[in-house]
Amino acid sequence: MAAPEAAPPPDGTPPPDGAVPHRISGDGVARATREAQDLAAQFEEEKPGRQLTGAVAVLLGTAALAVALLSLWQVFRPLPQGSKFYLIVFLAGVLPLVFLAYPAGLRLPRVLRRASARRVGHPDGPAPDDPTRAPADPGGPAAQGPGGSRVPTAGRPSGLDWVLAALALVVCLYPVLPTTVAGGGGGYDAFLDRQGLLAPLDVVLGALLLVLLLEACRRATGWVLPAVCLVFLGYGYYGGLLPQSWPVAHSGLDFDQLVDAFYNSDSGFYGTPLDVAASYIVLFTIYGAVLDISGAGRFFVELSAAAFRRSRTAAGRTAVASGFLLGTVSGSGAATTVSIGAVTWPILRRAGYPAERAGGMLAAAGVGAILSPPTLGAAAFIIAEYLGVSYLRVLAWATIPTVLYYLGILLSVEIDARRFGARPVTIEVTSPWRLLARSGYHFASLFVIVGCLVVGLSATRAVVFATLLAAALSFLDRAHRLTPARLVAALVAGVRGVLAVAAVCAAAGIITATTTKTGLGPQAAALLVGGAKAVSTDPTLVVLLTAVLAAVALTLLGLAVPVTASFVIGWVIIGPALLDLGVASPAAAMFVFYFAVLSEVSPPTALAAVAAAAVTGGRLVPTMWQTLRYALPAYLAPIAFVVTPNGLGLLGTGGPGRIAFATAASALGVAVLAVAAGGWLPGVGPAGPPERVLGALAGLTLLWLEPVPVAIGVALAAASVTGCLIRRGLTAKAGGPQAGRPAQLREEPT
């Protein structure tokens, strides 16, 4: 992968203090970012789509543009028929596009492939969806989603794709069909009136929509989510055959009842997840596309490099800061990882970082993009809808955990640089003040989002105003100004970026509707709590054990399904267990959210770590373990704000005293855990096994946010620091390496 070139200073003299020079140019960043976008698509939860050209591209672009304009119109002039009517029309706009934009990816028999190729105009070559087809030129043009997170593959839609797209359009628009057909149809109001007693045609078309959504999810995300949906569907249909003594048994539902719950209720296809996708996510993806096309991503990387260009740990700090800032453009951990890695890996390599350690740092920084305000992942909007709170409130809940997350990463960066002797790297880039003066306007739209939320505007209006401002300010940069053609491209890219999310959210309605109709949520919650109570009857330990079991379950679930679906399933199954134990709803929701997101850094899948290893060329498993070490605070903080009442202070609730106590204790806990994991105390020197064990115990104890455990944790932390000081003195007397004079950077077990 090409990356910004290193070069000596213009006068040919070596940089001061033996620092290795590394020059970052705007063209180098742009080139590296484009190549990163190609690589990122391989590691997304969502599969890359097709690269469409000609009339098909125009058709898809026109439809996507119409969906974008409808979404914007809905913000200021909602359709008079209500939000469900809008969701029906929105799904009718995006679901057919999934079949045109995403290939089937199925290997057909050779005869069928040739027949399909002839039908779609490829008489002598393989079918567009043929897996044996040679890959497209990676340097060719590609339609990009927000932040460049989607890179299409070559090929044109097959005849079957067109049939499925047309069928999806008809089935989705059927509920608003004004004409009566075979006892069905008759308009939107008539369709709603048949809730609970569907006409035969309603059942048939509802079943077809079910199949189409499962196929759309399979194309966009793989087999796992459709399989999970089928498991829930089977449970709803066959659950009545289970022994009634089993906690998860229910009275049973016939197929008509299931289709009615999916197709004509507020908890099915047109439930909260799709509402969030159609009302929030599509607008934020459009906003991200506008920022990306206007050059914000390039500016954020350059600013991060400029801010730390003269520090000893410039390479690591640049990677972490870039990940945080790029999170405003890309809502994907894997895409952000690849984007920052394309630019910062050459710097890390010159500083002497091993590929695995650098990959862990990049993956952890990339996943932070989903956890960081003001543009959290899609599940954050679902939290706001489920709990009936404003998006600003969710941002406030995420603020302190985000600070703790990046505190842990930055401390790990500082520790690694000192323990392993990172070489100083002088990053030759424009001064940060000059960059801010030239392109600092990219921050304005982010401030507008927060400002609008503070004054009480809805998140949808806030992001539209921010998008308009970003588009207007783009004219300050001649190279990135949003001309009409670029504006249309941004709108189309924003809608294309939400296609897979919309399919996942609509399919999630199968899970939520089945859970609601069968009562599975309370039953599963009772099983989870019962398992914890079988170990201990102490209320505090029951909460802790339930939280640990829930964390394991959510992590395993997140390995198989996308973050959004993982959150929805986790909330309807695990959320009730935490709520039944008296955990506050904000803490329970954020707990589920964090562990759904952390699937991107959890082995054995760890998509962000896999993407980082692809960038650095490092070994995969060691890269995953390094990622876990950097991301450790994100695993522990959610448990901290669930198991004790003072933990709510980490969510910014409970008064200034509780917030200050929880933040200070948790920050100290994160710091000593970083020392224990890294084996080095900044300013002192190496930490031996005894000091590291004491530090680990201190960190875990400090995160139990009650006065006595915190006092014990402080004492253990002091003992660990004392041990490091004693070790430093003994090392100095023996003439060994001291603080500030570590050995050459190399990979060591931690």
XYZ file of C-alpha atoms in Angstrom:
750
model
C 0.000 0.000 0.000
C 1.386 3.376 -0.920
C 1.810 5.814 1.925
C 3.165 9.294 2.455
C 6.839 9.258 1.601
C 9.581 9.894 4.104
C 12.155 12.430 3.130
C 15.070 14.257 4.725
C 14.843 17.939 5.503
C 15.198 20.219 2.482
C 18.697 21.274 3.451
C 19.876 17.679 3.742
C 20.905 17.978 7.384
C 19.732 15.386 9.890
C 16.952 16.397 12.256
C 17.823 17.250 15.841
C 18.199 14.629 18.574
C 18.601 11.824 16.070
C 14.934 11.959 15.112
C 13.905 10.188 11.932
C 12.206 12.594 9.512
C 8.890 11.737 7.932
C 7.166 14.068 5.535
C 3.388 14.087 5.176
C 2.001 15.862 2.144
C -1.609 16.513 1.290
C -1.320 14.449 -1.891
C 0.265 11.605 0.058
C -2.574 11.593 2.555
C -5.164 11.640 -0.220
C -3.474 8.791 -2.101
C -3.070 6.688 1.025
C -6.678 7.333 1.993
C -7.975 6.227 -1.405
C -6.017 2.983 -1.197
C -7.185 2.528 2.397
C -10.786 2.727 1.224
C -10.165 -0.182 -1.129
C -8.684 -2.255 1.683
C -11.292 -1.275 4.272
C -14.124 -2.903 2.344
C -12.584 -6.317 2.921
C -12.971 -6.044 6.683
C -16.346 -4.396 7.091
C -19.257 -6.077 8.819
C -21.082 -5.270 5.599
C -19.880 -6.734 2.329
C -18.640 -4.446 -0.452
C -21.177 -3.671 -3.127
C -20.945 -3.502 -6.876
C -19.215 -0.885 -8.965
C -22.017 0.144 -11.285
C -21.600 2.092 -14.501
C -23.742 3.332 -17.335
C -27.517 3.306 -17.234
C -27.650 1.055 -14.163
C -25.517 3.502 -12.188
C -27.738 6.377 -13.284
C -30.863 4.458 -12.261
C -29.476 3.538 -8.847
C -28.158 7.060 -8.324
C -31.521 8.583 -9.220
C -33.365 6.290 -6.827
C -30.827 6.940 -4.063
C -31.107 10.685 -4.643
C -34.902 10.452 -4.349
C -34.547 8.591 -1.031
C -32.103 11.226 0.235
C -34.437 14.071 -0.691
C -37.389 12.264 0.913
C -35.371 11.813 4.120
C -34.498 15.501 4.194
C -38.101 16.491 3.422
C -39.370 14.303 6.263
C -37.316 16.308 8.764
C -39.133 19.578 8.089
C -42.402 18.472 6.432
C -43.317 15.026 7.782
C -45.725 13.036 5.653
C -49.258 13.612 6.976
C -50.061 9.886 7.052
C -47.618 9.339 9.923
C -44.177 7.886 10.562
C -45.101 4.308 9.653
C -46.247 5.433 6.215
C -42.854 7.095 5.778
C -41.066 3.895 6.840
C -43.026 1.914 4.267
C -42.021 4.306 1.503
C -38.415 4.461 2.761
C -38.063 0.676 2.773
C -39.595 0.571 -0.708
C -36.850 2.957 -1.799
C -33.845 1.199 -0.263
C -34.642 -2.533 -0.344
C -34.707 -2.831 -4.164
C -31.377 -0.995 -4.277
C -29.803 -3.664 -2.054
C -30.372 -6.280 -4.761
C -28.866 -4.007 -7.405
C -25.933 -2.802 -5.312
C -24.904 -6.092 -3.645
C -24.125 -9.242 -5.634
C -25.626 -12.578 -4.663
C -22.206 -14.064 -4.045
C -23.411 -17.626 -4.658
C -21.407 -20.107 -6.703
C -23.699 -21.499 -9.394
C -23.071 -24.564 -11.563
C -20.974 -23.713 -14.616
C -23.883 -24.206 -17.037
C -26.104 -21.856 -15.061
C -23.316 -19.273 -14.816
C -22.897 -19.281 -18.590
C -26.639 -19.015 -19.128
C -26.841 -16.142 -16.669
C -23.920 -14.428 -18.379
C -25.671 -14.618 -21.763
C -28.903 -13.232 -20.287
C -27.174 -10.171 -18.866
C -25.045 -9.473 -21.913
C -21.787 -11.313 -21.196
C -21.789 -13.909 -23.988
C -18.138 -14.824 -23.732
C -17.234 -14.130 -20.133
C -18.259 -15.207 -16.684
C -21.320 -13.829 -15.006
C -20.838 -10.664 -12.989
C -21.448 -12.521 -9.728
C -19.132 -15.407 -10.635
C -16.611 -15.778 -7.812
C -14.060 -16.970 -10.367
C -14.243 -13.644 -12.177
C -10.996 -11.705 -12.111
C -11.084 -8.837 -9.641
C -11.517 -5.338 -10.858
C -8.595 -2.974 -11.004
C -8.160 -1.823 -7.393
C -7.061 1.526 -8.587
C -10.224 2.098 -10.554
C -13.036 4.401 -9.550
C -15.312 3.343 -6.737
C -18.475 4.703 -5.273
C -17.756 5.469 -1.648
C -19.898 5.660 1.423
C -19.308 8.127 4.258
C -15.666 8.062 5.129
C -15.035 5.770 2.174
C -16.227 2.745 4.085
C -17.783 0.971 1.132
C -15.874 0.050 -1.999
C -17.922 -1.700 -4.668
C -16.781 -4.725 -6.630
C -17.093 -5.130 -10.354
C -20.172 -6.555 -12.056
C -23.658 -5.709 -13.282
C -26.961 -6.884 -11.794
C -28.158 -10.204 -13.165
C -31.656 -10.957 -14.373
C -32.494 -12.465 -11.006
C -31.320 -9.302 -9.260
C -33.709 -7.217 -11.346
C -36.589 -9.597 -10.585
C -35.880 -9.434 -6.842
C -35.601 -5.652 -6.965
C -38.939 -5.332 -8.756
C -40.577 -7.807 -6.387
C -39.200 -5.905 -3.382
C -40.652 -2.667 -4.717
C -44.114 -4.191 -5.172
C -44.150 -5.977 -1.818
C -42.950 -2.916 0.085
C -45.486 -0.589 -1.550
C -48.384 -3.033 -1.177
C -49.534 -1.636 2.216
C -50.193 1.747 0.588
C -51.715 0.325 -2.593
C -55.025 2.234 -3.041
C -56.687 -0.493 -5.128
C -58.451 -3.489 -3.593
C -56.997 -6.770 -4.866
C -58.259 -10.224 -3.838
C -59.545 -8.956 -0.512
C -56.323 -7.096 0.222
C -54.935 -3.692 -0.599
C -57.413 -0.878 -0.356
C -55.015 1.747 0.913
C -52.907 2.419 3.974
C -55.769 2.840 6.430
C -57.442 -0.360 5.260
C -54.176 -2.236 5.699
C -53.838 -0.994 9.287
C -57.472 -1.932 10.013
C -56.672 -5.552 9.138
C -54.072 -5.808 11.907
C -54.638 -9.077 13.725
C -56.818 -10.433 10.908
C -54.796 -10.266 7.695
C -56.234 -11.109 4.313
C -54.660 -14.104 2.514
C -52.917 -11.741 0.101
C -51.488 -9.804 3.063
C -49.990 -13.022 4.431
C -48.488 -13.993 1.084
C -46.868 -10.631 0.480
C -45.740 -10.372 4.098
C -44.043 -13.747 3.762
C -42.394 -12.599 0.532
C -41.080 -9.488 2.277
C -39.705 -11.710 5.038
C -37.791 -13.802 2.499
C -36.553 -10.732 0.623
C -35.255 -9.116 3.805
C -33.387 -12.259 4.782
C -31.817 -12.436 1.334
C -30.922 -8.747 1.445
C -29.222 -9.260 4.824
C -27.362 -12.275 3.495
C -26.047 -10.286 0.551
C -25.061 -7.307 2.653
C -23.733 -8.931 5.843
C -23.398 -12.684 5.297
C -25.245 -15.765 6.483
C -25.168 -15.336 10.262
C -27.847 -12.688 10.825
C -30.388 -14.387 8.519
C -29.689 -17.643 10.375
C -30.325 -15.931 13.719
C -33.581 -14.493 12.369
C -34.641 -17.950 11.190
C -33.903 -19.346 14.648
C -36.228 -16.752 16.181
C -38.820 -17.441 13.492
C -38.618 -21.156 14.220
C -38.909 -20.487 17.939
C -42.036 -18.422 17.381
C -43.642 -21.126 15.238
C -42.502 -24.280 17.038
C -42.134 -22.908 20.576
C -45.589 -24.233 21.444
C -44.268 -27.775 20.973
C -41.688 -27.365 23.738
C -42.497 -28.925 27.130
C -44.522 -26.339 28.983
C -42.378 -26.870 32.064
C -39.473 -25.250 30.216
C -39.054 -21.547 31.019
C -38.792 -20.612 27.327
C -41.908 -22.496 26.225
C -44.923 -20.533 25.011
C -48.390 -21.245 23.714
C -47.312 -21.222 20.078
C -47.998 -18.913 17.136
C -49.311 -19.839 13.715
C -47.741 -18.464 10.568
C -50.457 -15.853 10.017
C -49.865 -14.461 13.497
C -46.130 -14.230 12.898
C -46.562 -12.462 9.561
C -49.034 -10.071 11.167
C -46.479 -9.274 13.898
C -43.759 -8.684 11.308
C -45.727 -6.898 8.583
C -48.503 -4.997 10.329
C -47.298 -4.074 13.811
C -45.052 -1.443 15.317
C -42.511 -3.994 16.565
C -41.847 -5.800 13.267
C -40.259 -4.711 10.012
C -41.387 -1.123 10.596
C -40.313 -0.977 14.228
C -37.839 1.177 16.107
C -34.645 -0.109 14.393
C -35.896 0.784 10.902
C -37.282 4.068 12.240
C -33.795 4.920 13.509
C -32.204 3.990 10.172
C -34.712 6.053 8.188
C -34.804 9.051 10.518
C -31.269 9.349 11.894
C -28.687 7.067 10.324
C -29.377 8.053 6.725
C -28.963 11.737 7.631
C -25.711 11.111 9.476
C -24.312 9.046 6.609
C -25.137 11.906 4.250
C -23.401 14.269 6.674
C -20.363 11.993 6.778
C -20.264 11.833 2.982
C -20.393 15.635 2.731
C -17.547 15.951 5.253
C -15.498 13.367 3.403
C -15.939 14.923 -0.030
C -15.199 18.384 1.369
C -11.784 17.213 2.599
C -12.461 16.902 6.331
C -10.889 13.460 6.635
C -7.626 14.615 5.082
C -7.592 17.682 7.345
C -8.133 15.625 10.498
C -5.179 13.351 9.710
C -2.890 16.260 8.871
C -3.934 18.126 12.023
C -3.249 15.091 14.201
C 0.216 14.736 12.728
C 0.938 18.450 13.075
C -0.192 18.605 16.698
C 2.360 16.017 17.836
C 5.059 16.386 15.210
C 7.810 17.242 17.696
C 6.953 14.942 20.619
C 8.790 11.760 21.535
C 5.628 9.718 21.016
C 4.484 11.597 17.914
C 3.806 8.415 15.958
C 1.468 6.856 18.520
C -0.284 10.076 19.453
C -0.935 10.853 15.799
C -2.593 7.455 15.293
C -4.833 7.864 18.347
C -5.837 11.455 17.573
C -6.540 10.589 13.943
C -8.844 7.773 15.014
C -10.814 10.067 17.293
C -11.226 12.809 14.692
C -11.994 10.477 11.791
C -14.827 9.024 13.833
C -16.847 12.068 12.823
C -16.563 10.986 9.179
C -16.711 7.195 9.421
C -18.915 5.243 11.806
C -17.034 2.002 11.175
C -14.200 0.754 13.363
C -12.574 -1.300 10.605
C -12.774 1.524 8.043
C -11.314 4.054 10.481
C -8.540 1.612 11.399
C -7.500 1.199 7.783
C -7.781 4.919 7.042
C -5.502 5.983 9.901
C -3.199 3.015 9.356
C -2.580 3.956 5.737
C -1.057 7.254 6.863
C 0.379 6.515 10.316
C 1.782 2.988 9.904
C 4.836 4.259 7.969
C 5.454 6.689 10.843
C 5.061 3.959 13.450
C 7.386 1.697 11.493
C 10.066 4.381 11.347
C 9.689 4.882 15.088
C 10.519 1.196 15.506
C 7.133 -0.217 16.440
C 6.689 -3.931 15.701
C 3.844 -4.622 13.300
C 1.719 -6.392 15.918
C 2.008 -3.670 18.535
C 1.299 -0.944 15.975
C -1.672 -2.928 14.655
C -3.155 -3.215 18.133
C -2.834 0.526 18.614
C -4.448 1.272 15.249
C -7.350 -1.132 15.838
C -8.092 0.249 19.299
C -7.972 3.819 18.007
C -10.234 2.915 15.084
C -12.899 1.289 17.266
C -12.899 4.408 19.422
C -14.586 6.114 16.485
C -17.810 4.218 17.244
C -17.620 5.075 20.944
C -16.842 8.781 20.621
C -19.277 11.719 20.580
C -20.693 13.540 18.731
C -21.289 10.844 16.097
C -21.664 7.539 17.898
C -22.571 4.322 16.160
C -26.035 3.564 14.848
C -27.015 1.726 18.041
C -26.774 5.001 19.998
C -29.798 6.344 18.130
C -31.708 3.171 18.979
C -30.855 3.767 22.649
C -32.409 7.227 22.420
C -35.571 5.805 20.865
C -35.897 2.835 23.204
C -35.433 4.951 26.344
C -37.359 7.961 25.058
C -34.517 10.422 25.665
C -32.769 12.949 23.462
C -29.659 12.051 21.497
C -27.848 14.755 23.478
C -28.506 12.764 26.643
C -26.937 9.683 25.057
C -23.918 11.777 24.045
C -23.594 12.954 27.642
C -23.685 9.365 28.885
C -20.876 8.439 26.492
C -18.560 11.361 27.283
C -16.731 10.160 30.418
C -16.336 6.541 29.198
C -14.855 7.953 25.986
C -12.355 10.037 27.973
C -11.383 6.957 29.997
C -11.008 4.907 26.802
C -8.626 7.343 25.178
C -6.805 7.911 28.468
C -6.018 4.204 28.548
C -4.849 4.175 24.926
C -2.673 7.288 25.306
C -1.080 5.955 28.498
C -0.349 2.682 26.721
C 1.236 4.638 23.872
C 3.455 6.563 26.282
C 4.401 3.385 28.152
C 5.261 1.456 25.000
C 7.369 4.307 23.669
C 9.442 4.383 26.856
C 9.573 0.692 27.658
C 10.633 -0.377 24.203
C 12.638 2.675 23.203
C 10.637 4.187 20.351
C 12.807 6.340 18.123
C 11.726 9.974 17.884
C 10.202 10.770 14.493
C 10.052 14.331 13.249
C 6.861 14.612 11.206
C 7.338 17.251 8.557
C 3.953 18.840 8.121
C 2.461 22.307 8.197
C 2.151 23.829 11.660
C -1.155 23.074 13.424
C -2.004 26.767 13.711
C -1.610 27.240 9.987
C -3.744 24.158 9.337
C -6.430 25.433 11.693
C -6.385 28.848 10.060
C -6.710 27.275 6.622
C -9.128 24.394 7.258
C -10.356 24.680 10.827
C -13.828 25.429 9.526
C -14.353 21.650 9.286
C -14.971 21.658 13.047
C -17.789 24.193 12.720
C -20.401 21.672 11.640
C -19.576 19.436 14.622
C -20.108 22.357 16.971
C -23.399 23.096 15.214
C -24.664 19.568 15.982
C -23.880 19.934 19.676
C -25.169 23.502 19.808
C -28.463 22.626 18.161
C -28.969 19.723 20.548
C -28.228 21.959 23.536
C -30.862 24.508 22.531
C -33.436 21.745 22.160
C -33.534 21.004 18.435
C -33.976 17.401 17.377
C -30.968 15.366 16.286
C -32.405 15.147 12.763
C -32.625 18.914 12.347
C -29.235 19.377 13.994
C -27.489 17.088 11.512
C -29.281 18.662 8.530
C -28.166 22.137 9.595
C -24.631 20.803 10.135
C -24.682 19.244 6.665
C -25.797 22.523 5.078
C -23.048 24.403 6.905
C -20.401 21.864 5.879
C -21.535 22.146 2.263
C -21.426 25.941 2.367
C -18.003 26.065 4.028
C -16.562 23.657 1.482
C -16.391 26.586 -0.970
C -13.525 27.970 1.123
C -11.360 25.242 -0.433
C -11.335 25.371 -4.210
C -10.162 21.757 -4.497
C -12.975 20.345 -2.343
C -15.902 22.695 -2.827
C -19.242 20.945 -3.118
C -20.300 21.660 -6.663
C -23.786 20.460 -7.656
C -22.302 17.248 -9.049
C -20.358 16.590 -5.849
C -23.402 17.399 -3.731
C -25.467 14.857 -5.644
C -22.621 12.353 -5.257
C -22.605 12.956 -1.490
C -26.371 12.419 -1.229
C -26.168 9.233 -3.279
C -23.162 7.990 -1.285
C -24.987 8.688 1.973
C -27.996 6.615 0.923
C -25.830 3.862 -0.488
C -24.004 3.750 2.826
C -27.256 3.090 4.679
C -28.583 0.291 2.434
C -27.115 -2.571 4.443
C -27.999 -0.901 7.750
C -31.617 -0.477 6.655
C -31.841 -4.148 5.666
C -30.355 -5.195 9.023
C -32.694 -2.904 10.967
C -35.781 -4.149 9.138
C -34.726 -7.774 9.655
C -34.127 -7.034 13.337
C -37.887 -6.575 13.505
C -38.178 -10.371 13.182
C -36.265 -10.701 16.442
C -38.041 -7.939 18.346
C -41.523 -8.969 17.199
C -40.927 -12.631 18.051
C -39.551 -11.699 21.453
C -42.545 -9.458 22.140
C -45.174 -11.968 21.003
C -43.681 -14.940 22.859
C -42.475 -13.199 26.020
C -38.963 -14.526 25.427
C -37.287 -11.430 26.883
C -38.486 -11.847 30.489
C -37.988 -15.620 30.285
C -34.383 -15.308 29.096
C -33.749 -12.636 31.719
C -35.017 -14.964 34.430
C -32.684 -17.707 33.214
C -29.692 -15.343 33.229
C -30.424 -14.040 36.713
C -31.186 -17.557 37.923
C -27.768 -18.716 36.755
C -26.116 -15.937 38.751
C -28.208 -16.677 41.852
C -27.213 -20.337 41.657
C -23.649 -19.235 42.444
C -24.396 -16.661 45.138
C -27.376 -15.127 46.891
C -25.598 -11.882 47.762
C -27.390 -9.135 45.782
C -24.180 -7.336 44.824
C -22.483 -10.516 43.642
C -25.611 -11.489 41.719
C -25.452 -8.198 39.818
C -21.720 -8.675 39.180
C -22.115 -12.261 37.972
C -25.080 -11.315 35.796
C -23.053 -8.477 34.289
C -20.119 -10.804 33.577
C -22.387 -13.443 32.015
C -24.131 -10.749 29.987
C -20.785 -9.348 28.826
C -19.651 -12.777 27.658
C -22.965 -13.414 25.897
C -22.907 -10.023 24.161
C -19.302 -10.478 23.079
C -20.054 -13.890 21.594
C -23.166 -12.525 19.897
C -21.210 -9.613 18.455
C -18.718 -11.997 16.873
C -21.467 -13.235 14.561
C -23.771 -10.310 13.761
C -23.307 -6.585 13.028
C -23.167 -4.111 15.901
C -26.687 -2.769 15.330
C -28.287 -6.214 15.310
C -26.143 -7.259 18.265
C -27.444 -4.325 20.287
C -31.082 -4.992 19.377
C -30.827 -8.681 20.302
C -28.885 -7.881 23.451
C -31.372 -5.265 24.567
C -34.465 -7.454 24.163
C -32.793 -10.518 25.762
C -30.190 -9.228 28.245
C -31.528 -5.748 28.971
C -34.506 -7.054 30.980
C -32.164 -9.105 33.198
C -30.181 -6.033 34.202
C -33.312 -3.950 34.694
C -34.868 -6.648 36.889
C -31.831 -6.445 39.177
C -32.348 -2.732 39.701
C -29.753 -1.477 37.232
C -30.742 1.948 35.930
C -31.942 1.937 32.331
C -29.154 4.288 31.091
C -26.501 2.024 32.604
C -28.145 -1.117 31.193
C -28.495 0.381 27.700
C -24.924 1.704 27.581
C -23.626 -1.617 28.935
C -25.261 -3.473 26.042
C -24.069 -0.809 23.579
C -20.411 -0.999 24.616
C -20.164 -4.768 24.494
C -21.954 -4.847 21.143
C -19.339 -2.428 19.772
C -16.397 -4.251 21.357
C -17.034 -7.257 19.158
C -14.876 -5.441 16.585
C -11.813 -5.948 18.797
C -12.767 -9.282 20.397
C -11.055 -12.470 19.173
C -11.453 -14.624 17.219
C -13.089 -12.355 14.602
C -11.937 -8.877 15.761
C -12.562 -7.163 12.423
C -10.659 -4.012 13.379
C -7.623 -6.056 14.442
C -7.793 -8.095 11.227
C -7.882 -4.863 9.227
C -4.931 -3.477 11.188
C -2.913 -6.653 10.616
C -3.609 -6.346 6.888
C -2.213 -2.805 6.926
C 0.900 -3.542 8.987
C 1.575 -7.061 7.746
C 1.727 -8.294 11.338
C 0.740 -11.676 12.705
C -2.987 -11.825 13.294
C -3.310 -13.410 16.750
C -0.620 -11.246 18.413
C -2.253 -8.192 16.843
C -5.581 -9.186 18.398
C -4.017 -9.555 21.854
C -2.309 -6.186 21.549
C -5.665 -4.674 20.574
C -7.247 -6.153 23.689
C -4.526 -4.598 25.827
C -5.068 -1.146 24.358
C -8.876 -1.434 24.551
C -8.945 -2.831 28.105
C -10.707 0.213 29.689
C -13.638 -0.201 27.305
C -14.254 -3.719 28.647
C -14.100 -2.727 32.316
C -15.883 0.654 32.393
C -19.327 -0.772 31.422
C -19.143 -3.276 34.275
C -18.134 -0.440 36.609
C -21.245 1.613 35.908
C -23.536 -1.406 36.236
C -22.442 -3.098 39.458
C -22.510 -0.124 41.868
C -24.807 2.908 42.241
C -21.817 5.276 42.099
C -21.070 3.850 38.665
C -23.812 6.085 37.294
C -21.370 8.936 37.843
C -19.464 7.632 34.815
C -22.574 8.382 32.771
C -22.662 11.957 34.060
C -25.663 11.402 36.347
C -26.107 11.536 40.108
C -24.779 14.992 40.939
C -21.339 16.653 40.799
C -19.972 14.766 43.811
C -20.775 11.332 42.443
C -19.515 12.272 38.962
C -16.207 13.615 40.338
C -15.670 10.589 42.586
C -16.460 8.055 39.869
C -14.348 9.845 37.258
C -11.299 10.292 39.496
C -11.362 6.722 40.810
C -11.897 5.256 37.338
C -9.155 7.392 35.796
C -6.706 6.187 38.438
C -7.894 2.623 37.859
C -7.347 2.928 34.108
C -3.885 4.407 34.696
C -2.660 1.619 36.984
C -4.146 -1.007 34.655
C -2.176 0.541 31.792
C 0.989 0.314 33.908
C 0.212 -3.283 34.842
C -0.437 -4.268 31.227
C 2.506 -2.319 29.815
C 5.085 -3.161 32.480
C 6.418 0.394 32.768
C 5.684 3.331 35.065
C 6.255 6.614 33.180
C 8.857 8.780 34.892
C 10.099 5.889 37.011
C 10.965 2.849 34.977
C 10.198 -0.860 34.597
C 7.483 -2.578 36.619
C 8.320 -6.131 37.576
C 5.839 -8.990 38.006
C 5.018 -8.135 41.656
C 4.333 -4.477 40.812
C 2.244 -5.465 37.808
C 0.125 -7.861 39.854
C -0.404 -5.178 42.502
C -1.299 -2.689 39.767
C -3.832 -5.059 38.189
C -5.477 -5.691 41.562
C -5.473 -1.955 42.272
C -7.082 -1.138 38.922
C -9.852 -3.701 39.313
C -10.513 -2.615 42.900
C -10.615 1.063 41.963
C -13.308 0.326 39.392
C -15.551 -0.978 42.172
C -16.812 2.525 42.808
C -17.499 2.411 46.520
C -15.442 4.260 49.185
C -13.855 1.234 50.874
C -12.803 -0.604 47.664
C -11.484 2.650 46.227
C -9.401 3.261 49.369
C -7.997 -0.265 49.116
C -7.253 0.313 45.452
C -5.379 3.522 46.182
C -3.279 1.681 48.774
C -2.481 -1.116 46.309
C -1.597 1.448 43.627
C 0.739 3.204 46.074
C 2.379 -0.128 46.877
C 2.878 -0.786 43.172
C 4.479 2.627 42.636
C 6.702 2.088 45.672
C 7.824 -1.228 44.269
C 8.717 0.432 40.954
C 10.767 3.069 42.797
C 12.627 0.417 44.762
C 13.275 -1.554 41.584
C 14.610 1.592 39.914
C 17.019 2.203 42.790
C 18.275 -1.368 42.748
C 18.686 -1.267 38.980
C 20.647 1.980 39.178
C 23.018 0.501 41.760
C 23.531 -2.553 39.560
C 24.249 -0.344 36.555
C 21.248 -1.579 34.530
C 18.962 0.470 32.251
C 17.097 3.301 33.941
C 13.986 5.240 33.191
C 14.384 7.157 30.004
C 17.050 4.756 28.734
C 15.100 1.676 27.641
C 16.297 -1.046 25.357
C 15.716 -0.954 21.611
C 12.055 -1.307 20.637
C 11.104 -4.920 20.192
C 8.204 -7.238 20.816
C 8.180 -8.687 24.329
C 5.558 -10.674 26.173
C 3.293 -8.586 28.364
